[in-house]
Amino acid sequence: MLDKLRPQPGSQRRRKRAGRGPGSGRHKTAGRGVKGQGTRSRVARSFEGGQMPIMRRLPKRGFKSLRRSAFEVLNVRDLGVFGENAQVDVPALERRGLVRRQRRVKLLGDGDAPRKCRVQVHGISAAARAKIEAAGGSVEIIA
């Protein structure tokens, strides 16, 4: 009998319709008292009583391009966990916990190249490339 369910008599009241004249039960000020900001129907959420709003007090800074290509940055010294003649690619770096999943990887030249290894990354700095090739390794850029 779900179709016959009704609220208990007297449990629900009619909505008070404010601002509808003296006959509405809320007379001339519609239950909002007298004068002042509180009598208005809405005030901007950012309004702080005339004080300079926080959105204007804090400086604007920075910009993030929607077309930026975010790289996971790695340094040459981080490749020390790999052995001699190792194949260093993104899945291998993920397995070692050096990068997060499904990120583009860029190799920078901080530190010393540990050993001879084959490196496959999305980007590499000139210094990093020079260090790896000086250690006898090779570099391949992934498209």
mmCIF file of C-alpha atoms in Angstrom:
data_model
loop_
_atom_site.group_PDB
_atom_site.id
_atom_site.type_symbol
_atom_site.label_atom_id
_atom_site.label_comp_id
_atom_site.label_asym_id
_atom_site.label_seq_id
_atom_site.Cartn_x
_atom_site.Cartn_y
_atom_site.Cartn_z
ATOM 1 C CA MET A 1 0.000 0.000 0.000
ATOM 2 C CA LEU A 2 2.887 2.348 -0.683
ATOM 3 C CA ASP A 3 0.647 4.384 -2.965
ATOM 4 C CA LYS A 4 -1.567 5.266 -0.005
ATOM 5 C CA LEU A 5 1.176 6.641 2.270
ATOM 6 C CA ARG A 6 0.521 10.207 3.472
ATOM 7 C CA PRO A 7 2.177 12.387 6.143
ATOM 8 C CA GLN A 8 0.443 12.499 9.528
ATOM 9 C CA PRO A 9 -2.198 15.233 9.677
ATOM 10 C CA GLY A 10 -0.681 18.412 11.120
ATOM 11 C CA SER A 11 2.931 17.235 10.674
ATOM 12 C CA GLN A 12 3.575 19.438 7.645
ATOM 13 C CA ARG A 13 2.965 23.150 7.470
ATOM 14 C CA ARG A 14 2.547 25.297 4.413
ATOM 15 C CA ARG A 15 5.562 27.330 3.364
ATOM 16 C CA LYS A 16 5.506 30.968 4.476
ATOM 17 C CA ARG A 17 5.536 33.178 1.390
ATOM 18 C CA ALA A 18 7.620 36.175 2.388
ATOM 19 C CA GLY A 19 7.257 39.503 0.667
ATOM 20 C CA ARG A 20 3.645 39.028 -0.431
ATOM 21 C CA GLY A 21 2.010 41.883 1.411
ATOM 22 C CA PRO A 22 0.118 42.325 4.691
ATOM 23 C CA GLY A 23 -2.215 39.382 4.048
ATOM 24 C CA SER A 24 0.665 36.880 3.923
ATOM 25 C CA GLY A 25 1.017 36.678 7.723
ATOM 26 C CA ARG A 26 4.414 38.377 7.676
ATOM 27 C CA HIS A 27 3.173 41.950 7.102
ATOM 28 C CA LYS A 28 5.217 44.739 5.590
ATOM 29 C CA THR A 29 8.818 43.690 6.346
ATOM 30 C CA ALA A 30 8.254 40.003 5.542
ATOM 31 C CA GLY A 31 9.807 38.796 8.806
ATOM 32 C CA ARG A 32 13.158 40.457 8.076
ATOM 33 C CA GLY A 33 13.079 43.122 10.753
ATOM 34 C CA VAL A 34 13.779 46.740 9.838
ATOM 35 C CA LYS A 35 16.374 48.268 7.542
ATOM 36 C CA GLY A 36 19.922 47.120 6.882
ATOM 37 C CA GLN A 37 21.785 44.483 4.950
ATOM 38 C CA GLY A 38 19.934 41.543 6.474
ATOM 39 C CA THR A 39 16.712 42.657 4.813
ATOM 40 C CA ARG A 40 18.132 42.026 1.334
ATOM 41 C CA SER A 41 17.416 38.811 -0.473
ATOM 42 C CA ARG A 42 21.079 38.092 -1.202
ATOM 43 C CA VAL A 43 24.553 39.424 -0.506
ATOM 44 C CA ALA A 44 27.672 38.336 -2.434
ATOM 45 C CA ARG A 45 29.385 35.380 -0.757
ATOM 46 C CA SER A 46 32.694 37.155 -0.998
ATOM 47 C CA PHE A 47 31.396 40.287 0.744
ATOM 48 C CA GLU A 48 33.222 40.873 4.032
ATOM 49 C CA GLY A 49 31.350 43.823 5.458
ATOM 50 C CA GLY A 50 33.279 46.471 3.567
ATOM 51 C CA GLN A 51 36.671 45.098 4.595
ATOM 52 C CA MET A 52 38.974 44.502 1.613
ATOM 53 C CA PRO A 53 38.054 40.955 0.502
ATOM 54 C CA ILE A 54 40.670 38.224 0.787
ATOM 55 C CA MET A 55 40.505 37.656 -2.967
ATOM 56 C CA ARG A 56 41.761 41.213 -3.435
ATOM 57 C CA ARG A 57 44.158 41.235 -0.481
ATOM 58 C CA LEU A 58 46.209 38.288 -1.740
ATOM 59 C CA PRO A 59 48.436 38.787 -4.781
ATOM 60 C CA LYS A 60 47.725 37.107 -8.064
ATOM 61 C CA ARG A 61 50.576 34.871 -9.061
ATOM 62 C CA GLY A 62 51.405 32.040 -11.372
ATOM 63 C CA PHE A 63 49.869 30.512 -14.434
ATOM 64 C CA LYS A 64 49.404 26.899 -15.484
ATOM 65 C CA SER A 65 49.133 26.280 -19.174
ATOM 66 C CA LEU A 66 46.444 23.807 -20.179
ATOM 67 C CA ARG A 67 48.817 22.463 -22.819
ATOM 68 C CA ARG A 68 51.785 21.871 -20.554
ATOM 69 C CA SER A 69 53.418 18.457 -20.672
ATOM 70 C CA ALA A 70 54.236 17.389 -17.136
ATOM 71 C CA PHE A 71 57.422 15.385 -16.705
ATOM 72 C CA GLU A 72 58.478 13.167 -13.847
ATOM 73 C CA VAL A 73 61.989 14.479 -13.158
ATOM 74 C CA LEU A 74 64.833 12.096 -12.407
ATOM 75 C CA ASN A 75 68.559 12.719 -11.958
ATOM 76 C CA VAL A 76 71.508 10.702 -13.267
ATOM 77 C CA ARG A 77 72.546 9.810 -9.688
ATOM 78 C CA ASP A 78 69.205 7.957 -9.266
ATOM 79 C CA LEU A 79 70.284 5.397 -11.873
ATOM 80 C CA GLY A 80 72.754 3.904 -9.359
ATOM 81 C CA VAL A 81 70.213 1.200 -8.443
ATOM 82 C CA PHE A 82 70.651 -0.397 -11.880
ATOM 83 C CA GLY A 83 73.503 -2.788 -12.661
ATOM 84 C CA GLU A 84 76.032 -2.907 -15.482
ATOM 85 C CA ASN A 85 74.520 -2.959 -19.011
ATOM 86 C CA ALA A 86 71.014 -2.492 -17.598
ATOM 87 C CA GLN A 87 68.077 -1.506 -19.791
ATOM 88 C CA VAL A 88 66.693 1.617 -18.068
ATOM 89 C CA ASP A 89 63.214 2.412 -19.396
ATOM 90 C CA VAL A 90 59.999 3.738 -17.867
ATOM 91 C CA PRO A 91 58.608 0.330 -16.730
ATOM 92 C CA ALA A 92 61.965 -0.473 -15.080
ATOM 93 C CA LEU A 93 61.921 2.895 -13.294
ATOM 94 C CA GLU A 94 58.355 2.211 -12.117
ATOM 95 C CA ARG A 95 59.341 -1.194 -10.734
ATOM 96 C CA ARG A 96 62.149 0.430 -8.725
ATOM 97 C CA GLY A 97 59.734 3.070 -7.389
ATOM 98 C CA LEU A 98 61.622 5.961 -8.985
ATOM 99 C CA VAL A 99 58.644 7.250 -10.989
ATOM 100 C CA ARG A 100 54.876 7.001 -10.780
ATOM 101 C CA ARG A 101 52.750 5.183 -13.328
ATOM 102 C CA GLN A 102 51.969 6.613 -16.742
ATOM 103 C CA ARG A 103 54.136 9.701 -16.520
ATOM 104 C CA ARG A 104 56.594 11.137 -18.995
ATOM 105 C CA VAL A 105 60.135 10.931 -17.639
ATOM 106 C CA LYS A 106 62.896 13.506 -18.071
ATOM 107 C CA LEU A 107 66.454 12.768 -16.988
ATOM 108 C CA LEU A 108 68.555 15.618 -15.576
ATOM 109 C CA GLY A 109 72.316 15.710 -15.055
ATOM 110 C CA ASP A 110 72.695 16.065 -11.274
ATOM 111 C CA GLY A 111 75.202 13.582 -9.837
ATOM 112 C CA ASP A 112 77.498 11.075 -11.544
ATOM 113 C CA ALA A 113 76.471 8.478 -14.090
ATOM 114 C CA PRO A 114 76.972 5.158 -12.285
ATOM 115 C CA ARG A 115 77.733 2.619 -15.022
ATOM 116 C CA LYS A 116 77.288 1.747 -18.632
ATOM 117 C CA CYS A 117 73.547 1.413 -19.329
ATOM 118 C CA ARG A 118 70.973 1.857 -22.083
ATOM 119 C CA VAL A 119 68.526 4.628 -21.165
ATOM 120 C CA GLN A 120 65.104 5.145 -22.804
ATOM 121 C CA VAL A 121 63.258 8.240 -21.553
ATOM 122 C CA HIS A 122 60.928 10.934 -22.933
ATOM 123 C CA GLY A 123 63.377 13.799 -22.367
ATOM 124 C CA ILE A 124 66.972 14.324 -21.300
ATOM 125 C CA SER A 125 69.158 17.314 -20.576
ATOM 126 C CA ALA A 126 72.424 17.868 -22.449
ATOM 127 C CA ALA A 127 74.455 17.383 -19.253
ATOM 128 C CA ALA A 128 72.750 14.061 -18.476
ATOM 129 C CA ARG A 129 73.281 12.804 -22.018
ATOM 130 C CA ALA A 130 76.981 13.734 -21.860
ATOM 131 C CA LYS A 131 77.483 11.949 -18.523
ATOM 132 C CA ILE A 132 75.765 8.750 -19.637
ATOM 133 C CA GLU A 133 77.655 8.609 -22.919
ATOM 134 C CA ALA A 134 80.943 9.359 -21.101
ATOM 135 C CA ALA A 135 80.271 6.336 -18.861
ATOM 136 C CA GLY A 136 79.875 4.208 -22.007
ATOM 137 C CA GLY A 137 76.085 4.126 -22.064
ATOM 138 C CA SER A 138 73.575 5.045 -24.742
ATOM 139 C CA VAL A 139 70.480 7.274 -24.747
ATOM 140 C CA GLU A 140 67.255 6.849 -26.701
ATOM 141 C CA ILE A 141 64.416 9.390 -26.676
ATOM 142 C CA ILE A 142 60.892 7.934 -26.616
ATOM 143 C CA ALA A 143 58.410 9.799 -28.825
#
